[in-house]
CSV table of C-alpha atoms and ligand atoms in Angstrom, one decimal:
chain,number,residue,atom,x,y,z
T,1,UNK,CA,-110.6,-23.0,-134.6
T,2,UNK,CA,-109.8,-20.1,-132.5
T,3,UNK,CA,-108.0,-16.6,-133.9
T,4,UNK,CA,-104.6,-16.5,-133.7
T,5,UNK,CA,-104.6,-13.4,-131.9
T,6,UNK,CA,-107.1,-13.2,-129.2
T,7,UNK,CA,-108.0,-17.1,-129.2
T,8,UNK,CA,-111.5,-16.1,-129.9
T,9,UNK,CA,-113.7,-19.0,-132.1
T,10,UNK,CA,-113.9,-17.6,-135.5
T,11,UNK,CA,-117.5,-18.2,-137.0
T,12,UNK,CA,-117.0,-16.2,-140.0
T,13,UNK,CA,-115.9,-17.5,-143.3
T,14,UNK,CA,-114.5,-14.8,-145.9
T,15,UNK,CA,-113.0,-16.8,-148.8
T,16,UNK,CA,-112.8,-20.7,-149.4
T,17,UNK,CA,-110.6,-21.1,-152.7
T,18,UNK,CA,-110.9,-24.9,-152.6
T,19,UNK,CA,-108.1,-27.0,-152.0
T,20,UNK,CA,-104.6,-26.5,-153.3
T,21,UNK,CA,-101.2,-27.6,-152.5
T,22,UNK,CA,-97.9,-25.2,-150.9
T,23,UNK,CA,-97.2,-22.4,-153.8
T,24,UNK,CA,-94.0,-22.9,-153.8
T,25,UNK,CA,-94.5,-26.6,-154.0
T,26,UNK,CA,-92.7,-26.5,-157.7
T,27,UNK,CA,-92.2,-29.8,-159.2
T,28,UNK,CA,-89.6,-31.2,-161.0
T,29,UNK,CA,-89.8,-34.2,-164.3
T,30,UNK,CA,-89.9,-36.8,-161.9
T,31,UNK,CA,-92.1,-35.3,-159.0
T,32,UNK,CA,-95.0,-35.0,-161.3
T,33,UNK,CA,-95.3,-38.9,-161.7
T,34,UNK,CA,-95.8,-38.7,-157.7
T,35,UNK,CA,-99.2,-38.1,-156.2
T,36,UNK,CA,-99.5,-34.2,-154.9
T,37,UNK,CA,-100.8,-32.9,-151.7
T,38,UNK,CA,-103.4,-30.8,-151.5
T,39,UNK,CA,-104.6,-28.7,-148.8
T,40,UNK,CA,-107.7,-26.8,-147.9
T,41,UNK,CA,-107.0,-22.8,-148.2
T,42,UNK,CA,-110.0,-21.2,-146.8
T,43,UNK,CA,-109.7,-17.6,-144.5
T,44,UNK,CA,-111.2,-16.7,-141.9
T,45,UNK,CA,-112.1,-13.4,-140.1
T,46,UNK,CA,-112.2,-12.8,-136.1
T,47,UNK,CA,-114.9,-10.9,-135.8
T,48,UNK,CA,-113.0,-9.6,-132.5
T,49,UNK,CA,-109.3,-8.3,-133.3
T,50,UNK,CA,-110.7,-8.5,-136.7
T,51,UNK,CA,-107.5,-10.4,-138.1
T,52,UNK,CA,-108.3,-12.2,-141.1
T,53,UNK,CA,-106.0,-15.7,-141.1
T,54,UNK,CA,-105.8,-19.3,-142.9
T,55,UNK,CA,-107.4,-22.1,-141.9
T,56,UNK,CA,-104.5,-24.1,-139.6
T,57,UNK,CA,-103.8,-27.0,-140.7
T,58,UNK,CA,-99.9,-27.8,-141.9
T,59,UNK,CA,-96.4,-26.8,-139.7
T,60,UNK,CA,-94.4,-24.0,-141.4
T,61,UNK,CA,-91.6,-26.6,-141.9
T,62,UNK,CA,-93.7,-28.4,-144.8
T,63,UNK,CA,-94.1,-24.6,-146.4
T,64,UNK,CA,-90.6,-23.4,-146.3
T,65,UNK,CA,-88.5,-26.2,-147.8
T,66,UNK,CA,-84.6,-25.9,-148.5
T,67,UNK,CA,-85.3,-25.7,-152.1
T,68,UNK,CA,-87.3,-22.8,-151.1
T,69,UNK,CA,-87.5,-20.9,-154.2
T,70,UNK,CA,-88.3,-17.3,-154.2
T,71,UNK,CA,-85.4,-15.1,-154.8
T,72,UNK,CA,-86.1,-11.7,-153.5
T,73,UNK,CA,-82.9,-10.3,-156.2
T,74,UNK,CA,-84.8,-11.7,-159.2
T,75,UNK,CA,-87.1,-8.9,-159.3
T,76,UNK,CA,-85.6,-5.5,-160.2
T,77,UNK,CA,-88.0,-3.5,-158.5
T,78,UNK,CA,-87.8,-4.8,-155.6
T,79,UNK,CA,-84.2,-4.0,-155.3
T,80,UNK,CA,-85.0,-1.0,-155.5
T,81,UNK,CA,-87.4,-0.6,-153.5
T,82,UNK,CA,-85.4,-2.0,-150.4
T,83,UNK,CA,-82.7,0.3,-151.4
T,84,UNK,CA,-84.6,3.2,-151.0
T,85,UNK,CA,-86.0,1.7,-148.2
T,86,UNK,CA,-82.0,1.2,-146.6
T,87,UNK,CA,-81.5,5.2,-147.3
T,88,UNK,CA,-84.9,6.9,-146.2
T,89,UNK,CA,-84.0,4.2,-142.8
T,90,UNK,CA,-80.4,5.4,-142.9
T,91,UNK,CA,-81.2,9.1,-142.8
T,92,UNK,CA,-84.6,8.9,-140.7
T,93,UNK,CA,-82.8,6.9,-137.1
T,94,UNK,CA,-79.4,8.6,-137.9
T,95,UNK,CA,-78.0,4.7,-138.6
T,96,UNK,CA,-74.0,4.3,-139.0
T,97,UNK,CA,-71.2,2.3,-137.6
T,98,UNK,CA,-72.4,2.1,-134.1
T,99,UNK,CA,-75.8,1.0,-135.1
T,100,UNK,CA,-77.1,-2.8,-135.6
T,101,UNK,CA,-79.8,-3.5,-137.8
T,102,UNK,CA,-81.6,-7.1,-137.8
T,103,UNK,CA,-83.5,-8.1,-140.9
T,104,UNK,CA,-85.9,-11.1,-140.5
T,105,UNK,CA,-86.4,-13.1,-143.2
T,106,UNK,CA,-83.4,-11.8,-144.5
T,107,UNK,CA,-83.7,-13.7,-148.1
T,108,UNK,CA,-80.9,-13.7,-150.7
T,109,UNK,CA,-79.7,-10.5,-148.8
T,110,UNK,CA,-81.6,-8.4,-151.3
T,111,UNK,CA,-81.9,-5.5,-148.4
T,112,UNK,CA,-78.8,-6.0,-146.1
T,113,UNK,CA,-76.2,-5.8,-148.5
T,114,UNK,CA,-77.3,-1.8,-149.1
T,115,UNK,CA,-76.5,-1.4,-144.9
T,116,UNK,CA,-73.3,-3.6,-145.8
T,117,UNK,CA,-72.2,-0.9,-148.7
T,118,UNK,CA,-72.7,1.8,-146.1
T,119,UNK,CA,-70.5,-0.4,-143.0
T,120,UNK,CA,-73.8,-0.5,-140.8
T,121,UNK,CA,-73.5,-3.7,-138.4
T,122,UNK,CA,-76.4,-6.1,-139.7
T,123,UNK,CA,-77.8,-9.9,-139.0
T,124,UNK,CA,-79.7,-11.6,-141.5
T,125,UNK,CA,-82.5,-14.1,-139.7
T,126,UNK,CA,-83.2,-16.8,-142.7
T,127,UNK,CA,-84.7,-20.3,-142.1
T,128,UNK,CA,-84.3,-21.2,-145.9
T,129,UNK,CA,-80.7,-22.7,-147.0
T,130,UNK,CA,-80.6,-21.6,-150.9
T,131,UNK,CA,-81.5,-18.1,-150.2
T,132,UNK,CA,-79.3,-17.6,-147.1
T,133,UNK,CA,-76.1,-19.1,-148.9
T,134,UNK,CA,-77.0,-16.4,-151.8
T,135,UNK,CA,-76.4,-13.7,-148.9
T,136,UNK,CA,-73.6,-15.2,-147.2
T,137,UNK,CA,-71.5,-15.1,-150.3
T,138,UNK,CA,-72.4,-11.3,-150.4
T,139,UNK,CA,-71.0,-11.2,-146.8
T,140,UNK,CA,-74.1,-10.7,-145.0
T,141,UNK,CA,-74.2,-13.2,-141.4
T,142,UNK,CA,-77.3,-15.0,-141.3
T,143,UNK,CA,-78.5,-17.0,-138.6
T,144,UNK,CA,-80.5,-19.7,-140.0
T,145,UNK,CA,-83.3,-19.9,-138.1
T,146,UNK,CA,-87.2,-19.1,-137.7
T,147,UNK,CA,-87.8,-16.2,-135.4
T,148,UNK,CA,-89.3,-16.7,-132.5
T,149,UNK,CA,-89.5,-14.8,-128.8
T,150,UNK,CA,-87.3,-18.2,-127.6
T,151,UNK,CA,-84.9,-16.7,-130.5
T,152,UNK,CA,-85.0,-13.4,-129.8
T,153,UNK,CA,-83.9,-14.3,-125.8
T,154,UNK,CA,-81.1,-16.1,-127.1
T,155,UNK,CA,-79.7,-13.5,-129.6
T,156,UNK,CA,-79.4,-10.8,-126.9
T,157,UNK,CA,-78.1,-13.3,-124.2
T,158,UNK,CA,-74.7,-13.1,-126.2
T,159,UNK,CA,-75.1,-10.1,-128.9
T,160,UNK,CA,-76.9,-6.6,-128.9
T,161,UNK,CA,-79.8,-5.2,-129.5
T,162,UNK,CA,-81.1,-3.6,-132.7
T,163,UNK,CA,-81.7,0.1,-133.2
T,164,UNK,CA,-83.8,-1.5,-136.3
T,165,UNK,CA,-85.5,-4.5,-136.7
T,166,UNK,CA,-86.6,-5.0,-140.4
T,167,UNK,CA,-89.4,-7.2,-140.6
T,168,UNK,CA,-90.7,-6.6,-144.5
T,169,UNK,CA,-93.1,-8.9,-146.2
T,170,UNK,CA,-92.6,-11.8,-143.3
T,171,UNK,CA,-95.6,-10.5,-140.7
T,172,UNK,CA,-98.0,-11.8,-143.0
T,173,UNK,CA,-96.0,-15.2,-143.4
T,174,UNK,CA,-96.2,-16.2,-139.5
T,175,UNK,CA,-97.9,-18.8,-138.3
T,176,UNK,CA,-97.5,-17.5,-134.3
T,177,UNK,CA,-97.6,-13.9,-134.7
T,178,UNK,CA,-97.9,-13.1,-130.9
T,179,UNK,CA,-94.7,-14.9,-130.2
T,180,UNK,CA,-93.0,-13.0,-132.8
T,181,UNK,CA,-94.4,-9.9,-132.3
T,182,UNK,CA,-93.2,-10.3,-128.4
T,183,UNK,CA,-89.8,-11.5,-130.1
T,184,UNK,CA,-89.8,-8.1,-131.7
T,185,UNK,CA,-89.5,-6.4,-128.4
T,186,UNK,CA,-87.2,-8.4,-127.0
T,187,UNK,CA,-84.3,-8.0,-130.0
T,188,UNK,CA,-85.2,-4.7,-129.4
T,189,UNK,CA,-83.1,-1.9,-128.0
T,190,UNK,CA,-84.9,0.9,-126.0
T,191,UNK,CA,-85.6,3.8,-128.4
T,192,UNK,CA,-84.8,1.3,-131.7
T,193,UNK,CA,-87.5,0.9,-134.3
T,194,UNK,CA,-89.2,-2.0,-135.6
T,195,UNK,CA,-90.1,-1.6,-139.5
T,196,UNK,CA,-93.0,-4.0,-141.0
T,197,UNK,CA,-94.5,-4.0,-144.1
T,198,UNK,CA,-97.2,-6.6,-145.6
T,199,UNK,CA,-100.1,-6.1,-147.9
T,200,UNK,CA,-102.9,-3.8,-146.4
T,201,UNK,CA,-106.3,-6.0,-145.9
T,202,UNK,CA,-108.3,-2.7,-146.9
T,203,UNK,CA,-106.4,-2.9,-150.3
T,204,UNK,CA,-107.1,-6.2,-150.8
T,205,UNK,CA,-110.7,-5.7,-150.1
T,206,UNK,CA,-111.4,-2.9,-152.3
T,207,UNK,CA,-109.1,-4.7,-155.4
T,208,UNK,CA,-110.5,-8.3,-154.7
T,209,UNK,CA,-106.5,-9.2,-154.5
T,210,UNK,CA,-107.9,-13.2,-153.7
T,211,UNK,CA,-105.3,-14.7,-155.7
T,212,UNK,CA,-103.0,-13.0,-153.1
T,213,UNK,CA,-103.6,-15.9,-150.6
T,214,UNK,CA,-101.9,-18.8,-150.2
T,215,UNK,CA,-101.1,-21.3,-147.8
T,216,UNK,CA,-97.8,-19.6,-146.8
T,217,UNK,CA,-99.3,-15.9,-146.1
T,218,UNK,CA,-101.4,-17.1,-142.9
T,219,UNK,CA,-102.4,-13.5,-141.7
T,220,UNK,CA,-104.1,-10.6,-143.6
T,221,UNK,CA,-103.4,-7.6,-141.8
T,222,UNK,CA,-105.2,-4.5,-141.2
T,223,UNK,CA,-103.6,-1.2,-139.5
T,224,UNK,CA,-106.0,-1.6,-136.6
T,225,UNK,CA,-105.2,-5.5,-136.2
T,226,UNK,CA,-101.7,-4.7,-136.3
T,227,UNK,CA,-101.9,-2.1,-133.4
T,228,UNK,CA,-104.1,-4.3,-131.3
T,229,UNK,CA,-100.9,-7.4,-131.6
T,230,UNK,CA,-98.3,-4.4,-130.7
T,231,UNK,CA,-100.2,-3.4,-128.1
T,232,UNK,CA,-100.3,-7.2,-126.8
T,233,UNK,CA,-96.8,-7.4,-127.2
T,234,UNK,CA,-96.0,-3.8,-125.0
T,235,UNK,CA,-94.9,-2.4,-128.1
T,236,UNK,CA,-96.9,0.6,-130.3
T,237,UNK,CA,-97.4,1.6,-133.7
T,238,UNK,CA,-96.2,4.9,-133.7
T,239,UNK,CA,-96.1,5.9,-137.7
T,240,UNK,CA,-97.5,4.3,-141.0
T,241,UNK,CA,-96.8,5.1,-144.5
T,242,UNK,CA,-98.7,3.4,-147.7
T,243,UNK,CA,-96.7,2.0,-150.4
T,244,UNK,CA,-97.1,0.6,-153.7
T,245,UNK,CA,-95.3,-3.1,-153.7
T,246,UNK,CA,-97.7,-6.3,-154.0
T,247,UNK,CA,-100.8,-3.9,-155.0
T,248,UNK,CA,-101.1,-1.9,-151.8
T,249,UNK,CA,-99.2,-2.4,-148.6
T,250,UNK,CA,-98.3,-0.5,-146.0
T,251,UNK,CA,-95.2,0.4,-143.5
T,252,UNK,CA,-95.8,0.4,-139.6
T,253,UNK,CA,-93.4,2.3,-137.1
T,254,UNK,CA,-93.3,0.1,-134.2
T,255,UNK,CA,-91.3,1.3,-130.9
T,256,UNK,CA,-91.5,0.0,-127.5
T,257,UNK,CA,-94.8,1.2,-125.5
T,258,UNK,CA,-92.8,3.8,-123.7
T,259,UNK,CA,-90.9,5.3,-126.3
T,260,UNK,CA,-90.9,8.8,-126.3
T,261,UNK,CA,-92.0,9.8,-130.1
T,262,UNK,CA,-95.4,10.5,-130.5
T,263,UNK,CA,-97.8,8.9,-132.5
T,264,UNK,CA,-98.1,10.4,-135.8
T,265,UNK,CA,-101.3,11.7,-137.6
T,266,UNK,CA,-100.8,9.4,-140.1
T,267,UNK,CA,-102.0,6.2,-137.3
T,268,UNK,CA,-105.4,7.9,-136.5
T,269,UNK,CA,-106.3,8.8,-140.3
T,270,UNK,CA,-105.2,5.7,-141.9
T,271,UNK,CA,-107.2,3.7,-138.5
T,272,UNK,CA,-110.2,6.1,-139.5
T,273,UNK,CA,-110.4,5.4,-142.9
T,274,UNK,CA,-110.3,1.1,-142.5
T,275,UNK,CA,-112.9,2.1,-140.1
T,276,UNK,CA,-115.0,4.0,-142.9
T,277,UNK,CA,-114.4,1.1,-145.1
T,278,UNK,CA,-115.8,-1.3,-142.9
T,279,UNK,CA,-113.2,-2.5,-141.8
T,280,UNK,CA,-114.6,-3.9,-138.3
T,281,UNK,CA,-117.8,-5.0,-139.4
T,282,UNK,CA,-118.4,-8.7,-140.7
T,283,UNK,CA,-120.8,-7.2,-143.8
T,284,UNK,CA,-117.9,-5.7,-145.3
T,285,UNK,CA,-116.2,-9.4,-145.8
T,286,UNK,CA,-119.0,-11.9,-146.5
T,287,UNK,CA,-119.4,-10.0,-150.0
T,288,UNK,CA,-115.6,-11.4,-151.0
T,289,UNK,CA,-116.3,-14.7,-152.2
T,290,UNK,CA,-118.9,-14.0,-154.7
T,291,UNK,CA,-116.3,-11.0,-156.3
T,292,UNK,CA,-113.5,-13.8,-156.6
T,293,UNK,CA,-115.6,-16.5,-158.4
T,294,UNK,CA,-117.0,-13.4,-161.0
T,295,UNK,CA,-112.6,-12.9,-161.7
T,296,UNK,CA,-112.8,-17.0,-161.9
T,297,UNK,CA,-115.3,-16.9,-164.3
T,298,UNK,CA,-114.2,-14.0,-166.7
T,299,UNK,CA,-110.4,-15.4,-166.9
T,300,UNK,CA,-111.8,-19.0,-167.8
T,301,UNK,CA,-114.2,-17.1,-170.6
T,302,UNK,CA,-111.6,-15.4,-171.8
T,303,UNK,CA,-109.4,-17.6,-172.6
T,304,UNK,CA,-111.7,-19.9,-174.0
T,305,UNK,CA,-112.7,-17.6,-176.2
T,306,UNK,CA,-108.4,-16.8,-177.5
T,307,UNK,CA,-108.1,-20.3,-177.7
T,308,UNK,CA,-111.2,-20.9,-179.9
T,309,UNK,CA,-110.1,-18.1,-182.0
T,310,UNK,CA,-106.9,-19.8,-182.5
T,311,UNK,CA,-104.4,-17.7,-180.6
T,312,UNK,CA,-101.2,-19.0,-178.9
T,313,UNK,CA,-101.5,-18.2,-175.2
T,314,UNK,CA,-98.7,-17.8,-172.8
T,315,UNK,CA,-98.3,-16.7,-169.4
T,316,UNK,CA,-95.6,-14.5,-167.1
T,317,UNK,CA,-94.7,-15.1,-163.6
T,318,UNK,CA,-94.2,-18.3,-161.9
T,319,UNK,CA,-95.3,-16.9,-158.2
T,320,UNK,CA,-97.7,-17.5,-155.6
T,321,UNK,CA,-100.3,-15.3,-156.9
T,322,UNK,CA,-100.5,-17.0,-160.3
T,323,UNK,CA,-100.9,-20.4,-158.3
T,324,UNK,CA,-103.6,-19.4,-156.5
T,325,UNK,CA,-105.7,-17.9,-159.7
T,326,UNK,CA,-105.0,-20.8,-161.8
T,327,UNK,CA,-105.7,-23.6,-159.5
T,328,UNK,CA,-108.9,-21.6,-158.2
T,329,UNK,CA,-110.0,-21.3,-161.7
T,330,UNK,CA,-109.0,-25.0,-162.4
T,331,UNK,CA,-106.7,-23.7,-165.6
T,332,UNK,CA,-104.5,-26.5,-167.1
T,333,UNK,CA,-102.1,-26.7,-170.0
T,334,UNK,CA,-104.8,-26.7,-172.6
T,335,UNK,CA,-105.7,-23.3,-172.0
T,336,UNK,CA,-102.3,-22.1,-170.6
T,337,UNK,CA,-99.7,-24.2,-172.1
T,338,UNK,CA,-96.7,-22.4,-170.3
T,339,UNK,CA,-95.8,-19.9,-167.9
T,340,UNK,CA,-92.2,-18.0,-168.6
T,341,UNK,CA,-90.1,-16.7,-165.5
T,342,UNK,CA,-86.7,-15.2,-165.3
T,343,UNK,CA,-86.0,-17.1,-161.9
T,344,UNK,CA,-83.3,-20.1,-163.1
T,345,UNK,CA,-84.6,-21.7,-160.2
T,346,UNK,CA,-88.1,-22.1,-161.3
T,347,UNK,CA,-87.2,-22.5,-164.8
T,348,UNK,CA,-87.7,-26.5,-166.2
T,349,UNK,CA,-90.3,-27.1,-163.2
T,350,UNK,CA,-93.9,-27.2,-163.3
T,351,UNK,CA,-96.7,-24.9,-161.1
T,352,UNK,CA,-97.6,-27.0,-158.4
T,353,UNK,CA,-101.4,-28.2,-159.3
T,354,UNK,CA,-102.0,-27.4,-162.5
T,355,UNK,CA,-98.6,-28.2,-163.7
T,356,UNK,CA,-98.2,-25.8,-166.4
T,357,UNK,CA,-94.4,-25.6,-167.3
T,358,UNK,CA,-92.0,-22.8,-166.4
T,359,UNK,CA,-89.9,-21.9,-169.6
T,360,UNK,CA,-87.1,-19.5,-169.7
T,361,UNK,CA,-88.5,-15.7,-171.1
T,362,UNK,CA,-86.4,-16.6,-174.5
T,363,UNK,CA,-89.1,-18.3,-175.4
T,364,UNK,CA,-91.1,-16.2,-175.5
T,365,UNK,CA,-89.2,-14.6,-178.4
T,366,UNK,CA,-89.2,-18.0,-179.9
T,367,UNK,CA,-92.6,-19.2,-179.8
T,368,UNK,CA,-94.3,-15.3,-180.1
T,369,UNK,CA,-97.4,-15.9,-178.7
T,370,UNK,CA,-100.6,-13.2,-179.1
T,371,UNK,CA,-101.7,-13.3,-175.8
T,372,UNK,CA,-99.1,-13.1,-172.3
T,373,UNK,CA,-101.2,-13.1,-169.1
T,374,UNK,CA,-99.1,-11.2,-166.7
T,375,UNK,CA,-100.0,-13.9,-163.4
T,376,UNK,CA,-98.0,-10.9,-160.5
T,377,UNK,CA,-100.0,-8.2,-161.8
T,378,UNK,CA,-98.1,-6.1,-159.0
T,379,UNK,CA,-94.8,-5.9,-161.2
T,380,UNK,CA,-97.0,-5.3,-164.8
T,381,UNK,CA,-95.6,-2.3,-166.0
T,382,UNK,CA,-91.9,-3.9,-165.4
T,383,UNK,CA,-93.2,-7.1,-167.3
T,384,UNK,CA,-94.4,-5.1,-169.8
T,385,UNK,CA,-91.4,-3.0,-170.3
T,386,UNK,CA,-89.5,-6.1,-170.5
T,387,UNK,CA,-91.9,-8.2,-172.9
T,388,UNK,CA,-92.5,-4.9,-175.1
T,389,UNK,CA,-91.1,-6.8,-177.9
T,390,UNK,CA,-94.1,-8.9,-178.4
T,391,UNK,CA,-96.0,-5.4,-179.8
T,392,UNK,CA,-93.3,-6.2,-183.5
T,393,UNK,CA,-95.8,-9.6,-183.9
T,394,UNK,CA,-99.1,-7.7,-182.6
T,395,UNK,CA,-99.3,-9.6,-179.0
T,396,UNK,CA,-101.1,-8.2,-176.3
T,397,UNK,CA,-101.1,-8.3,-172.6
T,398,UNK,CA,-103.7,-9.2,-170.0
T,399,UNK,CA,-104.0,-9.2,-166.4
T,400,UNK,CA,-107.0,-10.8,-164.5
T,401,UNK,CA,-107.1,-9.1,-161.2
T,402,UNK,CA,-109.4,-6.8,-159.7
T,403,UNK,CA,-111.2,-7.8,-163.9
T,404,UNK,CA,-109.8,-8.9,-167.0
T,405,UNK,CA,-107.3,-5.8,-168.7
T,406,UNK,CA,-106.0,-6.1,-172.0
T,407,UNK,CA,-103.0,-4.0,-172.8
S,501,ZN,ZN1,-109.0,-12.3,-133.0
């Protein structure tokens, strides 16, 4: 197998988590009498652009279904984080009703409806039919579709370019990021800015985030990686920010090669630091696999140890993170009997793999268990502001990763 980037053969394994099937692959009453595919979900690291990817092996059609799943507007901090995101935007290119804006994987319209509110011009790009007839009904146009550069040439044949491409939390979900990245500048007007944002590698490194991989989430991205694809594409990172969402991401500025703004500060330091981190040398990522099977290992101790003690275990958050632990760590129903989500559309489904039901959050008010392992430890203080009843009984909370945290 060659990188995805630069096409170079990739001779260095960083993390093989077994074999599991799609995340998102939730199954219904019936489906679980069916046999389940499973696929291998091993990364890789070029040890040239240094882009750390999936081992190929499925088309994104059998990932991203129509019953697709994941409901950006579900989670109430991240509304709010893409509202902010719509202002600082707003304010920083001077966007109004002259302006386009073009969000790709547009969602439920969970960001575009703040441009909407404001009458900024907007086009949602959305491959998956639940989510994109959630943003049409807000009044959002979506153009069903996977982006693409073949895309991109078509969208400007007979409609404008953007002054801002939003691209958050998709980059890492590509399975051809060149072409996209060169779709990027091509649905992009000169002087417009392209905004991405995906987990940062270095973060994910230093907090062994493993469970953050998945099938779906093919490339994981460092600042320097990202600069070497723009550059590919004759485009340039010209700013980055850090930010908090899914444990440590960050924000890159991308403008055409040419543009006129300067590179900011923030490029070189945040480039110098990966580089101090050891970021580009293949020591830094052999280490990995070892640190995830120690997190394996304490979670399966642990909750031995509750359930030999007796205590009723329940678990929070039916995503792609908590797929990824429990099926690495082979936990079934007899440890963790269910998993509670406030997405309707997970609820009365089971976890792909280890089938662990998805219960409404009333129940946990019903059933008052001890223990609730919060699975997206990313959103734990909002889970935990929401579950704070359990303290009246005596529960507690725990969260597995970077090492087992009782709260
Ligand atoms: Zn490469």
């Amino acid at each position: 197998m060659n990188c995805r980037h630069c096409q170079y053969p990739l001779k260095t394994l960083f993390l093989d988590l077994g074999f599991a099937p799609p995340s998102n692959a939730y199954l219904s009453c019936d489906s679980l009498q069916q046999p389940e595919t499973h696929f291998p979900l091993k990364l890789f690291v070029c040890d040239q652009c240094w882009l750390v990817q999936t081992e190929d092996y499925a088309a994104a059609d059998a990932l991203f279904s129509d019953d697709y799943a994941y409901f950006s507007s579900v989670s109430k901090s991240w509304l709010a984080h893409a509202k902010r995101y719509t202002e600082a935007m707003t304010q920083r290119l001077d966007l109004g009703a002259n302006s386009f804006v073009i969000e790709i994987a547009s969602n439920d319209g969970y960001l575009l409806r703040n441009f909407l509110e404001t009458g900024i011009p907007c086009l949602g790009i959305e491959p998956t039919n639940s989510t994109a007839d959630a943003a049409e009904k807000l009044g959002i146009p979506v153009l069903r579709q996977f982006f693409s550069e073949s895309l991109a040439k078509r969208l400007v044949s007979d409609g404008p370019q953007a002054d801002l491409i939003a691209a958050n939390n998709v980059y890492a979900h590509v399975p051809d990021i060149n072409d996209f990245t060169k779709g990027l500048k091509v649905a992009l007007k000169p002087g417009g800015t392209i905004t991405l944002e995906f987990p940062h590698l270095m973060r994910l490194l230093e907090f062994t985030q493993f469970d953050t991989v998945y099938h779906e989430h093919y490339s994981y991205l460092s600042l320097y990686t990202v600069c070497q694809i723009f550059d590919n594409a004759e485009l340039r990172v010209f700013d980055v920010e850090e930010i908090p969402t899914h444990g440590g991401s960050i924000r890159v500025f991308g403008a055409h090669a040419d543009d006129k703004r300067e590179t900011t500060s923030a490029v070189t330091a945040l480039l110098s630091e990966e580089n101090q981190r050891g970021m580009r040398q293949v020591k830094t990522y052999v280490d990995f696999q070892q640190q995830a099977e120690r997190i394996k290992d304490d979670l399966l101790i642990f909750l031995i140890e509750q359930k030999r003690q007796g205590k009723h275990l329940a678990a929070y958050g039916a995503a792609a993170k908590g797929c990824t632990l429990l099926n690495f760590a082979g936990v079934k129903t007899d440890l963790l009997p269910y998993v509670c989500d406030a997405a309707p559309s997970k609820q009365d489904k089971y976890l792909p793999g280890t089938h662990v039901p998805i219960l409404s959050p009333d129940v946990i008010q019903e059933r008052k268990p001890d223990v609730v392992v919060i699975l997206p430890w990313n959103i734990r203080e909002e889970v935990m502001q929401q579950l704070a009843f359990i303290r009246e009984w005596g529960g507690v909370f725990v969260t597995a990763v970077p090492h087992i945290e009782v709260f």
